[in-house]
PDB file of C-alpha atoms in Angstrom:
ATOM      1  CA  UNK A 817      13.419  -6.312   2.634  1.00 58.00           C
ATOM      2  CA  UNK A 818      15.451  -6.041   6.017  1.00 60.00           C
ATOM      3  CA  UNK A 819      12.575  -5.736   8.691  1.00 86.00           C
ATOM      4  CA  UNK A 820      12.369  -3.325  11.447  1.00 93.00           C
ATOM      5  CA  UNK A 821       9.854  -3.029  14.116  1.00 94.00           C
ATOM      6  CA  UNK A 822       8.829   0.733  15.784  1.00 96.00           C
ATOM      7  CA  UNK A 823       6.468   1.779  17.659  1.00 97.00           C
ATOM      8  CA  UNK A 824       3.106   2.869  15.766  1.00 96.00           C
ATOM      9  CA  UNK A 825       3.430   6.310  17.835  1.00 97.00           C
ATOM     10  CA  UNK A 826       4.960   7.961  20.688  1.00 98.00           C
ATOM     11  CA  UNK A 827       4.368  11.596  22.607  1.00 97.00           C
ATOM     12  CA  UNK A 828       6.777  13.715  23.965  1.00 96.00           C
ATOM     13  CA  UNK A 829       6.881  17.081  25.579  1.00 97.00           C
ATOM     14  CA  UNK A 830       8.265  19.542  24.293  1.00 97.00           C
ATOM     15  CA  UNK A 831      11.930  20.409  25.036  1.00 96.00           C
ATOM     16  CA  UNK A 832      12.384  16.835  27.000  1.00 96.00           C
ATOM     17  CA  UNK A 833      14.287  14.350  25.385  1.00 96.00           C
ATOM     18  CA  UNK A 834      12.681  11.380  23.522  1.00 97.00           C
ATOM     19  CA  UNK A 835      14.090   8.276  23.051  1.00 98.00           C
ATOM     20  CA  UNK A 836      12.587   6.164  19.663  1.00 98.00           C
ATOM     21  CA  UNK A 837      13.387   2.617  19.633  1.00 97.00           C
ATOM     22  CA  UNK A 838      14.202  -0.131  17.349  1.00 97.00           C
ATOM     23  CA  UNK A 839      14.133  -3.498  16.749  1.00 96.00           C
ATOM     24  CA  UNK A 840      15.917  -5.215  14.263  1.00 94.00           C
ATOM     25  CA  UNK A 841      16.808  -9.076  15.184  1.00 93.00           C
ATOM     26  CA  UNK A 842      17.672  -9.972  11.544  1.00 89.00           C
ATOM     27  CA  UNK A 843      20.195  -7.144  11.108  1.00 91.00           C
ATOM     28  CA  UNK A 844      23.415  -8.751   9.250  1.00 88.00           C
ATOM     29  CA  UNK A 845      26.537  -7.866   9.668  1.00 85.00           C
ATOM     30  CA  UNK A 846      26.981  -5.025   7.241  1.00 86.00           C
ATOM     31  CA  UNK A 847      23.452  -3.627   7.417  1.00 89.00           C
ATOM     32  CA  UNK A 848      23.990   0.210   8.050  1.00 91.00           C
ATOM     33  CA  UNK A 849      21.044   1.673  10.767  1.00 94.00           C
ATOM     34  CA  UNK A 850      19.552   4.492   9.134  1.00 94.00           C
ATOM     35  CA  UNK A 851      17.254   6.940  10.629  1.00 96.00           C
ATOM     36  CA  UNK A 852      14.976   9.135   8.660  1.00 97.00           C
ATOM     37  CA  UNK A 853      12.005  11.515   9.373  1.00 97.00           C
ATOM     38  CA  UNK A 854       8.891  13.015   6.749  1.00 96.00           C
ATOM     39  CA  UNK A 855       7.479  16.044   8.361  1.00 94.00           C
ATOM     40  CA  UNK A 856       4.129  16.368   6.853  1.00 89.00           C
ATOM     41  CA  UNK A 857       3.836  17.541   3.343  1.00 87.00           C
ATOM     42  CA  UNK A 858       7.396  17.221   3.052  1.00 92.00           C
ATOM     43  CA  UNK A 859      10.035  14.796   1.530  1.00 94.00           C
ATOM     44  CA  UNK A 860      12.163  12.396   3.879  1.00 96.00           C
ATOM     45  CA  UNK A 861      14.848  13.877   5.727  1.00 96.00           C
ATOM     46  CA  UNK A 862      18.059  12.297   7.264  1.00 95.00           C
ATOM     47  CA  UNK A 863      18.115  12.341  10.547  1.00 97.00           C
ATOM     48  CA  UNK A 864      21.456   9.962  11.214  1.00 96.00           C
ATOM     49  CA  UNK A 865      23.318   6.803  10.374  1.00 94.00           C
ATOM     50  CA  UNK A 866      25.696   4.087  11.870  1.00 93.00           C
ATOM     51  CA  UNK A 867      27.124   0.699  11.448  1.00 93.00           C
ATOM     52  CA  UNK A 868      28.629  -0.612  15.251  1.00 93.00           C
ATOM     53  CA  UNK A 869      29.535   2.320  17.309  1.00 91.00           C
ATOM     54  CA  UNK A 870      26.877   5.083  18.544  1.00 93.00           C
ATOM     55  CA  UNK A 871      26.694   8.483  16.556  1.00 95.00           C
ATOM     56  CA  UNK A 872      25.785  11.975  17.458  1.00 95.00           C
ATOM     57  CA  UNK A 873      25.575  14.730  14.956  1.00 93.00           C
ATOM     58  CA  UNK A 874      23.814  17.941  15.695  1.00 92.00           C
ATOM     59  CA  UNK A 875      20.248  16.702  14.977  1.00 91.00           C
ATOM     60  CA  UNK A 876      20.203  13.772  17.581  1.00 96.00           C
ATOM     61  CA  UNK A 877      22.130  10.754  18.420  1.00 97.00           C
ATOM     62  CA  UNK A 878      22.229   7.193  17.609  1.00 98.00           C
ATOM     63  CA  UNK A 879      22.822   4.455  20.312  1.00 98.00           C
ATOM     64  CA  UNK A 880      23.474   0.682  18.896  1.00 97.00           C
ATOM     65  CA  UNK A 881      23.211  -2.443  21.220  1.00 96.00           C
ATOM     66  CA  UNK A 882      26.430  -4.267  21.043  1.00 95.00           C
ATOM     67  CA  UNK A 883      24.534  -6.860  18.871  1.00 95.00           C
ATOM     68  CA  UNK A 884      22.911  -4.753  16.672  1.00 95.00           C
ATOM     69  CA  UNK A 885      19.607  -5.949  17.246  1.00 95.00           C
ATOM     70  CA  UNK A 886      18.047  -2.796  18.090  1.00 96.00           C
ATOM     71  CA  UNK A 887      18.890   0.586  18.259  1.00 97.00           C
ATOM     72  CA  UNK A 888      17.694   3.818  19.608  1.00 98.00           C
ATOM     73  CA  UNK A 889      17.465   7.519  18.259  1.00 98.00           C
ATOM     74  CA  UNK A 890      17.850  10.226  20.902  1.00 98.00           C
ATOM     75  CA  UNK A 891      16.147  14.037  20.187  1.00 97.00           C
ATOM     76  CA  UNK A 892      17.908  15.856  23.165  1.00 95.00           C
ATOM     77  CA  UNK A 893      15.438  18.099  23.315  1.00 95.00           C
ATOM     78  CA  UNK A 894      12.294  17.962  21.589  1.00 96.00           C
ATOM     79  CA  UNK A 895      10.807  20.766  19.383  1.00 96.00           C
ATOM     80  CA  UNK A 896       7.398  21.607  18.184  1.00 96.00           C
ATOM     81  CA  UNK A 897       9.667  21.086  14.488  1.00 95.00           C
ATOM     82  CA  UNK A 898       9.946  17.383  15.242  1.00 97.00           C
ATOM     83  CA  UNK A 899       6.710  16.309  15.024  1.00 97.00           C
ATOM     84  CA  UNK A 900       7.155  14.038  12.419  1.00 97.00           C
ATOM     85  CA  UNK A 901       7.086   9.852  11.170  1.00 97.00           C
ATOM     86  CA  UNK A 902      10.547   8.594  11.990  1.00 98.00           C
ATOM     87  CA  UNK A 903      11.422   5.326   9.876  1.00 96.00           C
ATOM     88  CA  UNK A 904      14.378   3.242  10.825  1.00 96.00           C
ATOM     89  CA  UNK A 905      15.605   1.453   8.095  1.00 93.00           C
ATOM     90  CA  UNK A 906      18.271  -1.188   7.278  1.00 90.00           C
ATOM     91  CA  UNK A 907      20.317  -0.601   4.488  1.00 86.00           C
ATOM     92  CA  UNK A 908      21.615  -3.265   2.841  1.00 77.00           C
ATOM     93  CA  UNK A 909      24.401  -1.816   0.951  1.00 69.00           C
ATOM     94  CA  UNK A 910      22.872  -1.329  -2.336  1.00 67.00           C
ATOM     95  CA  UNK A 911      21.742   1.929  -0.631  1.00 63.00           C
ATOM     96  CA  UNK A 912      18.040   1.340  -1.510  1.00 80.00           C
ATOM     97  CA  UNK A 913      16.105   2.281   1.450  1.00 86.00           C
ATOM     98  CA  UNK A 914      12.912   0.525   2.350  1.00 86.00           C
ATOM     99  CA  UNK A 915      10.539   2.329   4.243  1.00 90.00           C
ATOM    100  CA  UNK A 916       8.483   0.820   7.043  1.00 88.00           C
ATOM    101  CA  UNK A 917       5.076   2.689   8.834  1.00 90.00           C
ATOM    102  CA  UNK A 918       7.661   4.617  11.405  1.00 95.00           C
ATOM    103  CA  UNK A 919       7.008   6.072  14.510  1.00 97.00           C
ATOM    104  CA  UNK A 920       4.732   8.994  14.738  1.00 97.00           C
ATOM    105  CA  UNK A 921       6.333  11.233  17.169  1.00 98.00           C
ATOM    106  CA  UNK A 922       3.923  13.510  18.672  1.00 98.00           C
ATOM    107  CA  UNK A 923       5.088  16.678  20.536  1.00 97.00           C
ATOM    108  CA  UNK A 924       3.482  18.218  23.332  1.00 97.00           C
ATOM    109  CA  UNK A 925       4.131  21.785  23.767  1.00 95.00           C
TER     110      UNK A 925
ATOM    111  CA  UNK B1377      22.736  24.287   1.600  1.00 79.00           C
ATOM    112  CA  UNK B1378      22.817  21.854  -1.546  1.00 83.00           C
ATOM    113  CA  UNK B1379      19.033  20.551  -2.221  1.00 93.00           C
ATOM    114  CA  UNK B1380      17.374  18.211  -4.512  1.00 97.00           C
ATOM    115  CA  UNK B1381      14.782  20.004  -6.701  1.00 97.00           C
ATOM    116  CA  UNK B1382      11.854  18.590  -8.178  1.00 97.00           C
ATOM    117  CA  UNK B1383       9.521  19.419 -10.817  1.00 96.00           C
ATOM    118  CA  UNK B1384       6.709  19.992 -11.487  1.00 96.00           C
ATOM    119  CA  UNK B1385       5.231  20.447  -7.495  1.00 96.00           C
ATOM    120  CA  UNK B1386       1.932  19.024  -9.345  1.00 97.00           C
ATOM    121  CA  UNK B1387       0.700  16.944 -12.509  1.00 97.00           C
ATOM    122  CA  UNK B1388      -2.728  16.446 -13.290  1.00 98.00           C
ATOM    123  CA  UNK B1389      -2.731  13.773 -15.818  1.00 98.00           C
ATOM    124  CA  UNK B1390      -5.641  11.377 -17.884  1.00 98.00           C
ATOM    125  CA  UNK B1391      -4.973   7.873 -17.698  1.00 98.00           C
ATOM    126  CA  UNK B1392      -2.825   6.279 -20.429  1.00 98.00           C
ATOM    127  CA  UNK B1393      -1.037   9.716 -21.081  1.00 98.00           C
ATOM    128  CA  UNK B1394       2.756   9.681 -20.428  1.00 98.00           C
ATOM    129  CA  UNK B1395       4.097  11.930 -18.092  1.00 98.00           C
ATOM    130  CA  UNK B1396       7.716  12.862 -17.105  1.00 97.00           C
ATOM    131  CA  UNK B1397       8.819  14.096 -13.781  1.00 98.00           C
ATOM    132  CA  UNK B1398      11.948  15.468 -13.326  1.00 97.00           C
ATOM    133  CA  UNK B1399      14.887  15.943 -10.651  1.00 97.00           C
ATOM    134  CA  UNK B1400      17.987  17.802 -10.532  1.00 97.00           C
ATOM    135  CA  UNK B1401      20.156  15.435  -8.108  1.00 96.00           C
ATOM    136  CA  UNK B1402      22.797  17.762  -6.067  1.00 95.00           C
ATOM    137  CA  UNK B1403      25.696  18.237  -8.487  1.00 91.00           C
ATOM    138  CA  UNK B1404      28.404  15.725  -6.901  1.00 89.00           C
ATOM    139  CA  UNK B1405      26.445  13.356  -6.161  1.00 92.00           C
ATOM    140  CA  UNK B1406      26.666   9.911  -7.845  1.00 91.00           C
ATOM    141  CA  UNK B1407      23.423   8.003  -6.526  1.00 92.00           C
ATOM    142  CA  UNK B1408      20.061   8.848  -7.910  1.00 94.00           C
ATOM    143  CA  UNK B1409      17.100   7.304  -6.752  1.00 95.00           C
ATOM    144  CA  UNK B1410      12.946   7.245  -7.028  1.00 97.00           C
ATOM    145  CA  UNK B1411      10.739   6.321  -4.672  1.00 96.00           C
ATOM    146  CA  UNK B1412       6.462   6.582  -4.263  1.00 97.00           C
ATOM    147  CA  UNK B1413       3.899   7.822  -1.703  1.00 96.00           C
ATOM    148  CA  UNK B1414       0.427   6.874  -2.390  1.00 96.00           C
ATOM    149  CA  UNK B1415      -1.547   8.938  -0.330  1.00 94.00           C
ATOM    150  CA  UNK B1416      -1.315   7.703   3.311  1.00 91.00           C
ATOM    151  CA  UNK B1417       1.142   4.965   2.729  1.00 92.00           C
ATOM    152  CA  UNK B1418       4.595   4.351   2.990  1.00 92.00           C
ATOM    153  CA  UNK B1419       7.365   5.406   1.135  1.00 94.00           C
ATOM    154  CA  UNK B1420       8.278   2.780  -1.417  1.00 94.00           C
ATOM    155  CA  UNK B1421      11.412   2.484  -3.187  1.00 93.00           C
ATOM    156  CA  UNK B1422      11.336   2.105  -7.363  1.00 96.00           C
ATOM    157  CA  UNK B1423      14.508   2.303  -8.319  1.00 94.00           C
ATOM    158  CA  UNK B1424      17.987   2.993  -8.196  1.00 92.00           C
ATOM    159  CA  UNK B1425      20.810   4.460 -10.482  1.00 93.00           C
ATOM    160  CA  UNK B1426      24.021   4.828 -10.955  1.00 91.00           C
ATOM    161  CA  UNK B1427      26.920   5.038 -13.484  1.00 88.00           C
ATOM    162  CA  UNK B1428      24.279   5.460 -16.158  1.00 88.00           C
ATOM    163  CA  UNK B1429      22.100   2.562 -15.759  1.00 91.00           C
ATOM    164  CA  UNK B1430      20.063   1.106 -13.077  1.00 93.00           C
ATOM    165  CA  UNK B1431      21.097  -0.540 -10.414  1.00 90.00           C
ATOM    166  CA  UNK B1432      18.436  -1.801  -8.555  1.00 90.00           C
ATOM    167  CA  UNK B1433      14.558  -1.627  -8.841  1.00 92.00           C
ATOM    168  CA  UNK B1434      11.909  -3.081  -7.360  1.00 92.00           C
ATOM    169  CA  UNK B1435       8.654  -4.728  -8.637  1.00 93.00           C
ATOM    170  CA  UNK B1436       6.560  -1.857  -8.919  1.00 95.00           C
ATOM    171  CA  UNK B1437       8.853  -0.713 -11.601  1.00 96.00           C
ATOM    172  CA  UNK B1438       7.886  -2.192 -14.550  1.00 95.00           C
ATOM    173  CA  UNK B1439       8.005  -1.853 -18.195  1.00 95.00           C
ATOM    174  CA  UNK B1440       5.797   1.159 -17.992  1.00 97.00           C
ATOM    175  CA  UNK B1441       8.581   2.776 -16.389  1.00 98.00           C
ATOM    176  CA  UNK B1442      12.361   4.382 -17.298  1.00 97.00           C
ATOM    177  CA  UNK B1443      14.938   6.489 -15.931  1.00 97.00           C
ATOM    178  CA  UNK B1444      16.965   8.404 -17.836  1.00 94.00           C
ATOM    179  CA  UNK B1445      20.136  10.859 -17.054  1.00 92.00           C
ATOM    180  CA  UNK B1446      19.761  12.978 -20.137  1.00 87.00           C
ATOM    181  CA  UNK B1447      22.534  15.485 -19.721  1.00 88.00           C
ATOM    182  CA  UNK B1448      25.024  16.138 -16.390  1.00 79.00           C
ATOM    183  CA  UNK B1449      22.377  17.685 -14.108  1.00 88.00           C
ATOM    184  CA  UNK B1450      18.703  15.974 -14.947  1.00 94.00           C
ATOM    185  CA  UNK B1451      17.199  13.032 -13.738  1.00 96.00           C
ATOM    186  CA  UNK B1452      13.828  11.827 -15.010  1.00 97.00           C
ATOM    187  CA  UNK B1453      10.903   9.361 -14.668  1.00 98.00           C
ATOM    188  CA  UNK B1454       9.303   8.310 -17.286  1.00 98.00           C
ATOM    189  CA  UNK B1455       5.751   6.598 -17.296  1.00 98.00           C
ATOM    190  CA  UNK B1456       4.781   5.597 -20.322  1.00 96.00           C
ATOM    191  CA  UNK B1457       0.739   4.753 -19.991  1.00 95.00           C
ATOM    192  CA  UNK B1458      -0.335   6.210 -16.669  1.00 97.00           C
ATOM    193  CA  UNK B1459      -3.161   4.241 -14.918  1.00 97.00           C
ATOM    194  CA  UNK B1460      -5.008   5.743 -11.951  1.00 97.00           C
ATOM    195  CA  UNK B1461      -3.201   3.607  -9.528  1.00 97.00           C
ATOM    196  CA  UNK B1462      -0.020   5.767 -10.653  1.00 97.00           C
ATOM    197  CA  UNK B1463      -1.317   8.765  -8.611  1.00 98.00           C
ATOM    198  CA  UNK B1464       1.390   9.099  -6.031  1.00 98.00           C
ATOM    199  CA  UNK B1465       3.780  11.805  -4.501  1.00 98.00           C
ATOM    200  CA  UNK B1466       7.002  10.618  -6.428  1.00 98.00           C
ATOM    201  CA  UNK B1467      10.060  11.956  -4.927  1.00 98.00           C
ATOM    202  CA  UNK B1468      13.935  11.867  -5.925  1.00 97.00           C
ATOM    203  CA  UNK B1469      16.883  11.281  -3.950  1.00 95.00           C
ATOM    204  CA  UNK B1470      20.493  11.364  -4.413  1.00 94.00           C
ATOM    205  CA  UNK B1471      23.538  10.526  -2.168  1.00 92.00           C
ATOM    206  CA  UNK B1472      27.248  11.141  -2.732  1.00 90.00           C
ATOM    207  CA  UNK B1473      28.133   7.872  -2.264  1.00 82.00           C
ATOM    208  CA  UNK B1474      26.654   4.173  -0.991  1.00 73.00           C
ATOM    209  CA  UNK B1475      25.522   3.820   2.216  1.00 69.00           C
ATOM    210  CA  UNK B1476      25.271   7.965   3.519  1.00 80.00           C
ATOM    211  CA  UNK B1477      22.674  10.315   3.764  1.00 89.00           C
ATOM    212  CA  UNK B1478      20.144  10.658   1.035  1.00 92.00           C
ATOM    213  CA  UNK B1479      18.646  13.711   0.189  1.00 94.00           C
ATOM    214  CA  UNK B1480      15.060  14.160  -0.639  1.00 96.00           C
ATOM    215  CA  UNK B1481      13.256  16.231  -2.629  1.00 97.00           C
ATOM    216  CA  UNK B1482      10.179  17.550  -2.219  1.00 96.00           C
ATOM    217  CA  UNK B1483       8.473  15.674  -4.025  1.00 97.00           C
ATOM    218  CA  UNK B1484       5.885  15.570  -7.589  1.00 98.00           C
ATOM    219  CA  UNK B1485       2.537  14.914  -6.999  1.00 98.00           C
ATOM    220  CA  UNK B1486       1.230  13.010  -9.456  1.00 98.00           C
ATOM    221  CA  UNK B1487      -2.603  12.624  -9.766  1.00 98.00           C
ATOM    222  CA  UNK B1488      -4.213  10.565 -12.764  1.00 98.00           C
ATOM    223  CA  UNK B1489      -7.679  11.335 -13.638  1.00 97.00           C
TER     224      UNK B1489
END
């Protein structure tokens, strides 16, 4: 499995931005970044994706070091609704996603 | 907006009964996948499928296992001789095409007694 390395947990107040990193020193070169969140008692949800270049889309944004060992997701502005384990996750091209422990994002209203 | 839907929500089971969960995958999409949640762990991936057969799978999915794509819109899990071990939330995914977003469902939760 491609290996990542968050951040156990992290707090945030509410409606500040929060910045989630990653680490991922073994990344090859066609190992898409994936970012995913499980709110409790729910199923995963995307949250965003990239290759090389940063991404936004209107959930957050994605910001890639030029070498692709690590990468950050950006909330803008956090929300009670965010609370939630935030996985980033190489994929490997087969599309199989393999889950780390995440980042348990803790918002502070 | 398009969802993956998953049933049943719950299955109470006794070991070394087969159960089958089922998935309906959103309707274009061409990548189905399972993956398991025992109870404060993380999500691990079982398998993958595609063109009518798998693709990938991992080691936890074993003989006791199957997939199956029995008409255009169904996806199911098949396993065969539950053990307690089983108990999991299973959920489905699906994704238009390699390497984009993957849709969840909610999930089965599956609890051998």
């Amino acid at each position: 499995d491609a290996k990542t390395t968050q951040p156990n947990s992290m707090e945030s107040n509410e409606e500040e931005p929060v910045h989630l990193p990653c680490n991922h020193s073994t990344i090859s070169g066609t190992d898409y970044i994936h970012w995913y969140r499980q709110l409790p008692s729910q199923g995963p949800e995307y949250v965003i994706h990239g290759l090389t270049s940063n991404v936004n889309n209107r959930m957050a944004s994605l910001a890639i070091a030029e070498d692709r060992k690590s990468s950050t997701l950006i909330l803008h502005r956090a929300t009670l609704r965010d609370a939630a384990v935030y996985y980033c996750i190489l994929e490997t091209g087969a599309n199989n996603l393999f889950f780390g422990t995440g980042t348990r994002l803790t918002v502070i209203p | 907006e398009p969802e993956v839907t998953q049933t049943p929500s719950h299955q109470v089971t006794q070991m070394g009964q087969e159960v089958i969960l089922r998935c309906v995958p959103i309707s274009n999409h061409l990548y189905f996948y399972w993956y398991r949640q025992i109870l404060g762990q993380k999500v691990e991936f079982l398998v993958s499928f595609y063109n009518n057969e798998i693709s990938e799978k991992s080691e936890i999915f074993d003989d006791q296992f199957s997939v199956e794509r029995p008409d255009g819109s169904n996806f199911t899990l098949k396993i065969r001789s539950t053990k307690l071990e089983d108990s999991a939330m299973y959920f489905c995914a699906s994704s238009e095409v390699r390497s984009t977003e993957a849709f969840f469902g909610q999930g089965t939760r599956l609890t051998v007694v």
